[in-house]
Amino acid sequence: MITLALSKGRIFEETLPLLAAAGISVLEDPESSRKLILPTNQADVRVVLVRATDVPTYVEYGGADLGVAGRDVLIEHGGAGLYQPLDLRIAKCRMSVAVRDDFDYDNAVRQGSRLRVATKYTAIARQHFADKGVHVDLIKLYGSMELAPLTGLADAIVDLVSTGSTLKANRLVEVERIMDISSRLVVNQAALKLKRDQLKPLIDAIASAIPADPAA
Ligand code: PRT
Ligand code: MG
């Protein structure tokens, strides 16, 4: 049996066409089913639905043989014990710094002010500001980062931006792009050895279906 860990929503939706290229179709819709283990048209392949941030943990400990996770999630997890053979180029966005539209970020940085930064992505934020030599107090949040600068909880946030409409709706502006984000295939290293005959063709078929890089 091969177990693939996916999160509901954009990652599930955007992974389906890649699975189709490998001849795999998921037999139930996670939005209407309450099941957490979904069968596929192949008796020896199943999908488990987990929180996006739990995908690397499932794969690391062998609860799943492979999974799909955002680069953001993988950096925050640390990636230990995970083989990352493919950038799937799906669920694309960017990690950015944003502030209230009336906050002079460049000036605050120039003056060496200590910034209060709210984020769910503390590893990425810590590294980014250390690289810039900017002193920050990081405030860990688990959701609705956009609210932090509006309530005075923080001067800035580090969050994912896709269309930019969430920032705009909350009168925030993107002042720095930290990195481009997309989702990757992650594979349990022991499973790759023990189930190589099943996993290798699956990984190759997925690789052949990755959308073309528009920049290339
Ligand atoms: O939602 P839940 O708390 O269960 O978990 P999650 O938010 O980690 O999962 P999910 O499914 O929302 O995101 C899974 C992965 O999709 C992330 O780890 C990213 O790699 C990727 N991804 C791509 C995004 C976005 N685009 C995105 N726009 N993840 C989140 N967003 C959010 C962002 O945090 C912000 O709140 O959408 C909002 C901004 O969107 P725009 O279009 O208004 O800019
Ligand atoms: Mg979400």
PDB file of C-alpha atoms and ligand atoms in Angstrom:
ATOM      1  CA  MET A   1       0.000   0.000   0.000  1.00  0.00           C
ATOM      2  CA  ILE A   2       1.198   3.506  -0.877  1.00  0.00           C
ATOM      3  CA  THR A   3      -0.133   6.336   1.334  1.00  0.00           C
ATOM      4  CA  LEU A   4      -0.074   9.922   0.051  1.00  0.00           C
ATOM      5  CA  ALA A   5      -0.650  12.812   2.500  1.00  0.00           C
ATOM      6  CA  LEU A   6      -2.452  15.884   1.149  1.00  0.00           C
ATOM      7  CA  SER A   7      -4.143  18.888   2.724  1.00  0.00           C
ATOM      8  CA  LYS A   8      -7.652  19.912   1.701  1.00  0.00           C
ATOM      9  CA  GLY A   9      -8.092  22.973  -0.459  1.00  0.00           C
ATOM     10  CA  ARG A  10      -5.622  24.356  -2.965  1.00  0.00           C
ATOM     11  CA  ILE A  11      -2.988  21.637  -2.529  1.00  0.00           C
ATOM     12  CA  PHE A  12      -5.521  18.830  -2.968  1.00  0.00           C
ATOM     13  CA  GLU A  13      -7.102  20.527  -5.997  1.00  0.00           C
ATOM     14  CA  GLU A  14      -3.800  21.309  -7.707  1.00  0.00           C
ATOM     15  CA  THR A  15      -2.313  17.867  -7.015  1.00  0.00           C
ATOM     16  CA  LEU A  16      -5.226  16.024  -8.698  1.00  0.00           C
ATOM     17  CA  PRO A  17      -4.031  16.702 -12.283  1.00  0.00           C
ATOM     18  CA  LEU A  18      -0.537  15.450 -11.383  1.00  0.00           C
ATOM     19  CA  LEU A  19      -2.017  12.242  -9.971  1.00  0.00           C
ATOM     20  CA  ALA A  20      -4.163  11.865 -13.090  1.00  0.00           C
ATOM     21  CA  ALA A  21      -0.949  11.823 -15.143  1.00  0.00           C
ATOM     22  CA  ALA A  22       0.135   8.850 -13.042  1.00  0.00           C
ATOM     23  CA  GLY A  23      -3.216   7.144 -13.754  1.00  0.00           C
ATOM     24  CA  ILE A  24      -4.532   7.816 -10.255  1.00  0.00           C
ATOM     25  CA  SER A  25      -7.937   9.324  -9.503  1.00  0.00           C
ATOM     26  CA  VAL A  26      -9.247   9.956  -5.994  1.00  0.00           C
ATOM     27  CA  LEU A  27     -12.660   8.353  -5.578  1.00  0.00           C
ATOM     28  CA  GLU A  28     -14.174  10.768  -3.059  1.00  0.00           C
ATOM     29  CA  ASP A  29     -14.390  14.545  -2.781  1.00  0.00           C
ATOM     30  CA  PRO A  30     -12.883  15.783   0.509  1.00  0.00           C
ATOM     31  CA  GLU A  31     -15.225  18.802   0.517  1.00  0.00           C
ATOM     32  CA  SER A  32     -18.316  16.587   0.737  1.00  0.00           C
ATOM     33  CA  SER A  33     -16.944  13.470   2.419  1.00  0.00           C
ATOM     34  CA  ARG A  34     -16.067  13.327   6.102  1.00  0.00           C
ATOM     35  CA  LYS A  35     -13.580  10.539   5.536  1.00  0.00           C
ATOM     36  CA  LEU A  36      -9.932  11.213   6.311  1.00  0.00           C
ATOM     37  CA  ILE A  37      -8.688   8.269   4.257  1.00  0.00           C
ATOM     38  CA  LEU A  38      -9.764   8.410   0.633  1.00  0.00           C
ATOM     39  CA  PRO A  39      -9.525   5.452  -1.700  1.00  0.00           C
ATOM     40  CA  THR A  40      -8.269   5.844  -5.265  1.00  0.00           C
ATOM     41  CA  ASN A  41      -8.942   3.897  -8.455  1.00  0.00           C
ATOM     42  CA  GLN A  42      -5.771   1.929  -7.662  1.00  0.00           C
ATOM     43  CA  ALA A  43      -6.320  -0.591  -4.864  1.00  0.00           C
ATOM     44  CA  ASP A  44      -2.767  -0.101  -3.529  1.00  0.00           C
ATOM     45  CA  VAL A  45      -2.818   3.724  -3.403  1.00  0.00           C
ATOM     46  CA  ARG A  46      -4.720   5.795  -0.821  1.00  0.00           C
ATOM     47  CA  VAL A  47      -4.815   9.463   0.157  1.00  0.00           C
ATOM     48  CA  VAL A  48      -4.838  10.689   3.765  1.00  0.00           C
ATOM     49  CA  LEU A  49      -6.112  14.207   4.503  1.00  0.00           C
ATOM     50  CA  VAL A  50      -4.090  16.133   7.088  1.00  0.00           C
ATOM     51  CA  ARG A  51      -3.533  19.765   8.039  1.00  0.00           C
ATOM     52  CA  ALA A  52      -1.068  21.462   5.667  1.00  0.00           C
ATOM     53  CA  THR A  53       1.456  21.917   8.478  1.00  0.00           C
ATOM     54  CA  ASP A  54       1.170  18.242   9.474  1.00  0.00           C
ATOM     55  CA  VAL A  55       2.130  16.819   6.051  1.00  0.00           C
ATOM     56  CA  PRO A  56       5.932  16.835   6.709  1.00  0.00           C
ATOM     57  CA  THR A  57       5.386  15.182  10.098  1.00  0.00           C
ATOM     58  CA  TYR A  58       3.253  12.385   8.625  1.00  0.00           C
ATOM     59  CA  VAL A  59       5.863  11.703   5.952  1.00  0.00           C
ATOM     60  CA  GLU A  60       8.844  12.031   8.318  1.00  0.00           C
ATOM     61  CA  TYR A  61       7.488   9.351  10.674  1.00  0.00           C
ATOM     62  CA  GLY A  62       6.098   7.072   7.968  1.00  0.00           C
ATOM     63  CA  GLY A  63       2.385   7.758   8.603  1.00  0.00           C
ATOM     64  CA  ALA A  64       2.446   8.485   4.883  1.00  0.00           C
ATOM     65  CA  ASP A  65       4.997   7.372   2.274  1.00  0.00           C
ATOM     66  CA  LEU A  66       4.854  10.673   0.464  1.00  0.00           C
ATOM     67  CA  GLY A  67       3.049  13.983   0.535  1.00  0.00           C
ATOM     68  CA  VAL A  68       2.727  17.463  -0.910  1.00  0.00           C
ATOM     69  CA  ALA A  69       3.700  20.494   1.176  1.00  0.00           C
ATOM     70  CA  GLY A  70       4.416  24.184   0.629  1.00  0.00           C
ATOM     71  CA  ARG A  71       8.002  25.428   0.744  1.00  0.00           C
ATOM     72  CA  ASP A  72       6.876  27.655   3.652  1.00  0.00           C
ATOM     73  CA  VAL A  73       5.708  24.638   5.647  1.00  0.00           C
ATOM     74  CA  LEU A  74       8.852  22.658   4.815  1.00  0.00           C
ATOM     75  CA  ILE A  75      11.212  25.428   5.928  1.00  0.00           C
ATOM     76  CA  GLU A  76       9.316  25.896   9.177  1.00  0.00           C
ATOM     77  CA  HIS A  77       9.302  22.120   9.767  1.00  0.00           C
ATOM     78  CA  GLY A  78      13.025  21.849   9.073  1.00  0.00           C
ATOM     79  CA  GLY A  79      12.726  19.088   6.463  1.00  0.00           C
ATOM     80  CA  ALA A  80      14.641  16.514   8.535  1.00  0.00           C
ATOM     81  CA  GLY A  81      14.309  12.965   7.211  1.00  0.00           C
ATOM     82  CA  LEU A  82      12.464  14.045   4.093  1.00  0.00           C
ATOM     83  CA  TYR A  83      13.548  13.406   0.530  1.00  0.00           C
ATOM     84  CA  GLN A  84      12.348  16.316  -1.649  1.00  0.00           C
ATOM     85  CA  PRO A  85      12.692  15.167  -5.259  1.00  0.00           C
ATOM     86  CA  LEU A  86      10.322  17.557  -7.023  1.00  0.00           C
ATOM     87  CA  ASP A  87       9.186  21.166  -7.065  1.00  0.00           C
ATOM     88  CA  LEU A  88       5.606  20.640  -8.291  1.00  0.00           C
ATOM     89  CA  ARG A  89       5.168  24.355  -9.169  1.00  0.00           C
ATOM     90  CA  ILE A  90       1.645  24.344  -7.728  1.00  0.00           C
ATOM     91  CA  ALA A  91      -0.033  26.449  -4.995  1.00  0.00           C
ATOM     92  CA  LYS A  92       2.317  29.295  -5.875  1.00  0.00           C
ATOM     93  CA  CYS A  93       2.582  32.464  -3.831  1.00  0.00           C
ATOM     94  CA  ARG A  94       5.288  34.514  -2.142  1.00  0.00           C
ATOM     95  CA  MET A  95       6.404  35.187   1.419  1.00  0.00           C
ATOM     96  CA  SER A  96       6.427  38.918   2.078  1.00  0.00           C
ATOM     97  CA  VAL A  97       6.746  41.622   4.694  1.00  0.00           C
ATOM     98  CA  ALA A  98       3.697  43.888   4.910  1.00  0.00           C
ATOM     99  CA  VAL A  99       2.878  46.964   6.980  1.00  0.00           C
ATOM    100  CA  ARG A 100       0.021  49.453   7.401  1.00  0.00           C
ATOM    101  CA  ASP A 101      -0.137  51.803   4.429  1.00  0.00           C
ATOM    102  CA  ASP A 102       0.691  54.746   6.729  1.00  0.00           C
ATOM    103  CA  PHE A 103       3.771  53.104   8.288  1.00  0.00           C
ATOM    104  CA  ASP A 104       7.169  54.228   6.922  1.00  0.00           C
ATOM    105  CA  TYR A 105       8.965  50.877   6.894  1.00  0.00           C
ATOM    106  CA  ASP A 106      12.098  52.034   5.064  1.00  0.00           C
ATOM    107  CA  ASN A 107      12.564  54.846   7.539  1.00  0.00           C
ATOM    108  CA  ALA A 108      12.060  52.545  10.531  1.00  0.00           C
ATOM    109  CA  VAL A 109      14.681  50.155   9.118  1.00  0.00           C
ATOM    110  CA  ARG A 110      17.095  53.021   8.319  1.00  0.00           C
ATOM    111  CA  GLN A 111      16.814  54.390  11.846  1.00  0.00           C
ATOM    112  CA  GLY A 112      17.557  50.972  13.293  1.00  0.00           C
ATOM    113  CA  SER A 113      14.290  50.865  15.228  1.00  0.00           C
ATOM    114  CA  ARG A 114      13.415  47.571  16.862  1.00  0.00           C
ATOM    115  CA  LEU A 115      10.441  46.253  14.907  1.00  0.00           C
ATOM    116  CA  ARG A 116       7.609  44.157  16.240  1.00  0.00           C
ATOM    117  CA  VAL A 117       6.787  41.520  13.651  1.00  0.00           C
ATOM    118  CA  ALA A 118       3.815  39.170  13.895  1.00  0.00           C
ATOM    119  CA  THR A 119       3.911  35.921  11.934  1.00  0.00           C
ATOM    120  CA  LYS A 120       3.098  32.243  11.767  1.00  0.00           C
ATOM    121  CA  TYR A 121       6.451  31.767   9.950  1.00  0.00           C
ATOM    122  CA  THR A 122       8.965  32.485  12.712  1.00  0.00           C
ATOM    123  CA  ALA A 123      11.910  30.559  11.195  1.00  0.00           C
ATOM    124  CA  ILE A 124      11.625  32.350   7.836  1.00  0.00           C
ATOM    125  CA  ALA A 125      11.082  35.750   9.478  1.00  0.00           C
ATOM    126  CA  ARG A 126      13.973  35.319  11.934  1.00  0.00           C
ATOM    127  CA  GLN A 127      16.365  34.410   9.107  1.00  0.00           C
ATOM    128  CA  HIS A 128      15.176  37.245   6.865  1.00  0.00           C
ATOM    129  CA  PHE A 129      15.654  39.993   9.450  1.00  0.00           C
ATOM    130  CA  ALA A 130      18.948  38.504  10.680  1.00  0.00           C
ATOM    131  CA  ASP A 131      20.247  38.606   7.079  1.00  0.00           C
ATOM    132  CA  LYS A 132      19.236  42.284   6.875  1.00  0.00           C
ATOM    133  CA  GLY A 133      20.701  43.075  10.289  1.00  0.00           C
ATOM    134  CA  VAL A 134      17.334  44.367  11.506  1.00  0.00           C
ATOM    135  CA  HIS A 135      16.439  43.799  15.148  1.00  0.00           C
ATOM    136  CA  VAL A 136      12.971  42.355  15.591  1.00  0.00           C
ATOM    137  CA  ASP A 137      10.720  41.047  18.309  1.00  0.00           C
ATOM    138  CA  LEU A 138       8.819  38.168  16.739  1.00  0.00           C
ATOM    139  CA  ILE A 139       5.252  37.550  17.859  1.00  0.00           C
ATOM    140  CA  LYS A 140       3.993  34.096  16.966  1.00  0.00           C
ATOM    141  CA  LEU A 141       0.429  33.976  15.660  1.00  0.00           C
ATOM    142  CA  TYR A 142      -1.565  31.054  14.300  1.00  0.00           C
ATOM    143  CA  GLY A 143      -3.958  32.983  12.050  1.00  0.00           C
ATOM    144  CA  SER A 144      -5.238  36.343  10.780  1.00  0.00           C
ATOM    145  CA  MET A 145      -1.815  37.980  10.739  1.00  0.00           C
ATOM    146  CA  GLU A 146      -3.358  40.911   8.826  1.00  0.00           C
ATOM    147  CA  LEU A 147      -5.074  42.055  11.998  1.00  0.00           C
ATOM    148  CA  ALA A 148      -1.832  42.569  13.941  1.00  0.00           C
ATOM    149  CA  PRO A 149      -0.697  45.913  12.421  1.00  0.00           C
ATOM    150  CA  LEU A 150      -4.270  47.249  12.451  1.00  0.00           C
ATOM    151  CA  THR A 151      -4.658  46.749  16.200  1.00  0.00           C
ATOM    152  CA  GLY A 152      -1.173  47.913  17.200  1.00  0.00           C
ATOM    153  CA  LEU A 153      -0.044  44.394  18.093  1.00  0.00           C
ATOM    154  CA  ALA A 154       2.823  44.643  15.581  1.00  0.00           C
ATOM    155  CA  ASP A 155       4.526  47.067  13.163  1.00  0.00           C
ATOM    156  CA  ALA A 156       4.812  44.479  10.412  1.00  0.00           C
ATOM    157  CA  ILE A 157       3.757  40.989   9.442  1.00  0.00           C
ATOM    158  CA  VAL A 158       5.427  38.206   7.486  1.00  0.00           C
ATOM    159  CA  ASP A 159       2.792  36.307   5.548  1.00  0.00           C
ATOM    160  CA  LEU A 160       1.980  34.606   2.275  1.00  0.00           C
ATOM    161  CA  VAL A 161       0.656  36.777  -0.531  1.00  0.00           C
ATOM    162  CA  SER A 162      -0.964  35.491  -3.662  1.00  0.00           C
ATOM    163  CA  THR A 163      -3.221  38.025  -5.419  1.00  0.00           C
ATOM    164  CA  GLY A 164      -2.598  40.742  -2.818  1.00  0.00           C
ATOM    165  CA  SER A 165      -6.307  41.303  -2.274  1.00  0.00           C
ATOM    166  CA  THR A 166      -6.235  40.297   1.411  1.00  0.00           C
ATOM    167  CA  LEU A 167      -3.565  42.929   2.127  1.00  0.00           C
ATOM    168  CA  LYS A 168      -5.435  45.524   0.113  1.00  0.00           C
ATOM    169  CA  ALA A 169      -8.749  44.858   1.878  1.00  0.00           C
ATOM    170  CA  ASN A 170      -6.991  45.531   5.187  1.00  0.00           C
ATOM    171  CA  ARG A 171      -5.057  48.652   4.069  1.00  0.00           C
ATOM    172  CA  LEU A 172      -1.723  46.878   4.238  1.00  0.00           C
ATOM    173  CA  VAL A 173       1.105  47.157   1.709  1.00  0.00           C
ATOM    174  CA  GLU A 174       3.790  44.682   0.721  1.00  0.00           C
ATOM    175  CA  VAL A 175       7.194  46.252   1.427  1.00  0.00           C
ATOM    176  CA  GLU A 176       9.532  43.297   0.850  1.00  0.00           C
ATOM    177  CA  ARG A 177       9.390  39.989  -0.965  1.00  0.00           C
ATOM    178  CA  ILE A 178      11.277  37.370   1.013  1.00  0.00           C
ATOM    179  CA  MET A 179      10.955  34.340  -1.269  1.00  0.00           C
ATOM    180  CA  ASP A 180       8.830  32.640  -3.897  1.00  0.00           C
ATOM    181  CA  ILE A 181       6.781  29.722  -2.606  1.00  0.00           C
ATOM    182  CA  SER A 182       5.447  26.635  -4.340  1.00  0.00           C
ATOM    183  CA  SER A 183       4.624  23.130  -3.194  1.00  0.00           C
ATOM    184  CA  ARG A 184       7.010  20.187  -3.248  1.00  0.00           C
ATOM    185  CA  LEU A 185       6.720  16.435  -3.258  1.00  0.00           C
ATOM    186  CA  VAL A 186       8.192  14.971  -0.088  1.00  0.00           C
ATOM    187  CA  VAL A 187       9.005  11.290   0.334  1.00  0.00           C
ATOM    188  CA  ASN A 188       9.830   9.185   3.387  1.00  0.00           C
ATOM    189  CA  GLN A 189      13.438   8.045   2.953  1.00  0.00           C
ATOM    190  CA  ALA A 190      12.916   4.512   4.284  1.00  0.00           C
ATOM    191  CA  ALA A 191       9.804   4.055   2.128  1.00  0.00           C
ATOM    192  CA  LEU A 192      11.776   5.130  -0.921  1.00  0.00           C
ATOM    193  CA  LYS A 193      14.135   2.200  -0.355  1.00  0.00           C
ATOM    194  CA  LEU A 194      11.569  -0.396   0.735  1.00  0.00           C
ATOM    195  CA  LYS A 195       8.826   0.488  -1.797  1.00  0.00           C
ATOM    196  CA  ARG A 196      11.056   1.739  -4.604  1.00  0.00           C
ATOM    197  CA  ASP A 197       9.354  -0.446  -7.252  1.00  0.00           C
ATOM    198  CA  GLN A 198       6.033   1.299  -6.581  1.00  0.00           C
ATOM    199  CA  LEU A 199       7.288   4.773  -5.667  1.00  0.00           C
ATOM    200  CA  LYS A 200       9.809   5.376  -8.459  1.00  0.00           C
ATOM    201  CA  PRO A 201       7.274   5.072 -11.351  1.00  0.00           C
ATOM    202  CA  LEU A 202       4.792   7.218  -9.408  1.00  0.00           C
ATOM    203  CA  ILE A 203       7.383   9.982  -8.812  1.00  0.00           C
ATOM    204  CA  ASP A 204       8.468   9.832 -12.480  1.00  0.00           C
ATOM    205  CA  ALA A 205       4.870  10.107 -13.735  1.00  0.00           C
ATOM    206  CA  ILE A 206       4.204  13.078 -11.455  1.00  0.00           C
ATOM    207  CA  ALA A 207       7.451  14.713 -12.648  1.00  0.00           C
ATOM    208  CA  SER A 208       6.341  14.437 -16.267  1.00  0.00           C
ATOM    209  CA  ALA A 209       3.083  16.289 -15.504  1.00  0.00           C
ATOM    210  CA  ILE A 210       4.520  19.311 -13.654  1.00  0.00           C
ATOM    211  CA  PRO A 211       3.315  22.550 -15.263  1.00  0.00           C
ATOM    212  CA  ALA A 212       5.916  24.348 -17.381  1.00  0.00           C
ATOM    213  CA  ASP A 213       7.895  27.129 -15.711  1.00  0.00           C
ATOM    214  CA  PRO A 214       6.728  30.362 -17.369  1.00  0.00           C
ATOM    215  CA  ALA A 215      10.080  32.004 -16.539  1.00  0.00           C
ATOM    216  CA  ALA A 216      12.114  29.291 -18.295  1.00  0.00           C
TER     217      ALA A 216
HETATM  218  O1  PRT B   1      -5.967  26.735   6.248  1.00  0.00           O
HETATM  219  P1  PRT B   1      -5.261  25.885   7.305  1.00  0.00           P
HETATM  220  O2  PRT B   1      -5.023  26.634   8.562  1.00  0.00           O
HETATM  221  O3  PRT B   1      -5.817  24.515   7.473  1.00  0.00           O
HETATM  222  O4  PRT B   1      -3.801  25.583   6.771  1.00  0.00           O
HETATM  223  P2  PRT B   1      -2.997  26.400   5.730  1.00  0.00           P
HETATM  224  O5  PRT B   1      -3.419  27.819   5.669  1.00  0.00           O
HETATM  225  O6  PRT B   1      -1.544  26.130   6.019  1.00  0.00           O
HETATM  226  O7  PRT B   1      -3.416  25.619   4.414  1.00  0.00           O
HETATM  227  P3  PRT B   1      -3.813  26.189   3.006  1.00  0.00           P
HETATM  228  O8  PRT B   1      -4.465  25.057   2.289  1.00  0.00           O
HETATM  229  O9  PRT B   1      -4.544  27.479   3.139  1.00  0.00           O
HETATM  230  O10 PRT B   1      -2.410  26.490   2.359  1.00  0.00           O
HETATM  231  C1  PRT B   1      -1.568  25.412   1.974  1.00  0.00           C
HETATM  232  C2  PRT B   1      -0.379  25.972   1.224  1.00  0.00           C
HETATM  233  O11 PRT B   1      -0.800  26.709   0.069  1.00  0.00           O
HETATM  234  C3  PRT B   1       0.482  26.969   1.992  1.00  0.00           C
HETATM  235  O12 PRT B   1       1.385  26.301   2.863  1.00  0.00           O
HETATM  236  C4  PRT B   1       1.189  27.710   0.859  1.00  0.00           C
HETATM  237  O13 PRT B   1       2.376  27.016   0.480  1.00  0.00           O
HETATM  238  C5  PRT B   1       0.190  27.635  -0.310  1.00  0.00           C
HETATM  239  N1  PRT B   1      -0.480  28.904  -0.642  1.00  0.00           N
HETATM  240  C6  PRT B   1      -0.537  29.457  -1.886  1.00  0.00           C
HETATM  241  C7  PRT B   1      -1.136  29.739   0.189  1.00  0.00           C
HETATM  242  C8  PRT B   1      -1.568  30.834  -0.578  1.00  0.00           C
HETATM  243  N2  PRT B   1      -1.192  30.628  -1.864  1.00  0.00           N
HETATM  244  C9  PRT B   1      -2.300  31.913   0.058  1.00  0.00           C
HETATM  245  N3  PRT B   1      -2.665  32.882  -0.607  1.00  0.00           N
HETATM  246  N4  PRT B   1      -1.409  29.665   1.511  1.00  0.00           N
HETATM  247  C10 PRT B   1      -2.107  30.663   2.093  1.00  0.00           C
HETATM  248  N5  PRT B   1      -2.545  31.787   1.430  1.00  0.00           N
HETATM  249  C11 PRT B   1      -3.289  32.802   2.256  1.00  0.00           C
HETATM  250  C12 PRT B   1      -2.343  33.820   2.913  1.00  0.00           C
HETATM  251  O14 PRT B   1      -1.841  33.331   4.144  1.00  0.00           O
HETATM  252  C13 PRT B   1      -3.239  35.047   3.103  1.00  0.00           C
HETATM  253  O15 PRT B   1      -4.047  34.934   4.256  1.00  0.00           O
HETATM  254  O16 PRT B   1      -4.188  33.582   1.466  1.00  0.00           O
HETATM  255  C14 PRT B   1      -4.146  34.952   1.896  1.00  0.00           C
HETATM  256  C15 PRT B   1      -3.564  35.856   0.834  1.00  0.00           C
HETATM  257  O17 PRT B   1      -4.125  35.599  -0.409  1.00  0.00           O
HETATM  258  P4  PRT B   1      -4.327  36.796  -1.452  1.00  0.00           P
HETATM  259  O18 PRT B   1      -4.695  36.118  -2.727  1.00  0.00           O
HETATM  260  O19 PRT B   1      -5.410  37.685  -0.916  1.00  0.00           O
HETATM  261  O20 PRT B   1      -3.007  37.536  -1.578  1.00  0.00           O
HETATM  262 MG    MG B   2      -5.314  28.581   4.977  1.00  0.00          MG
END
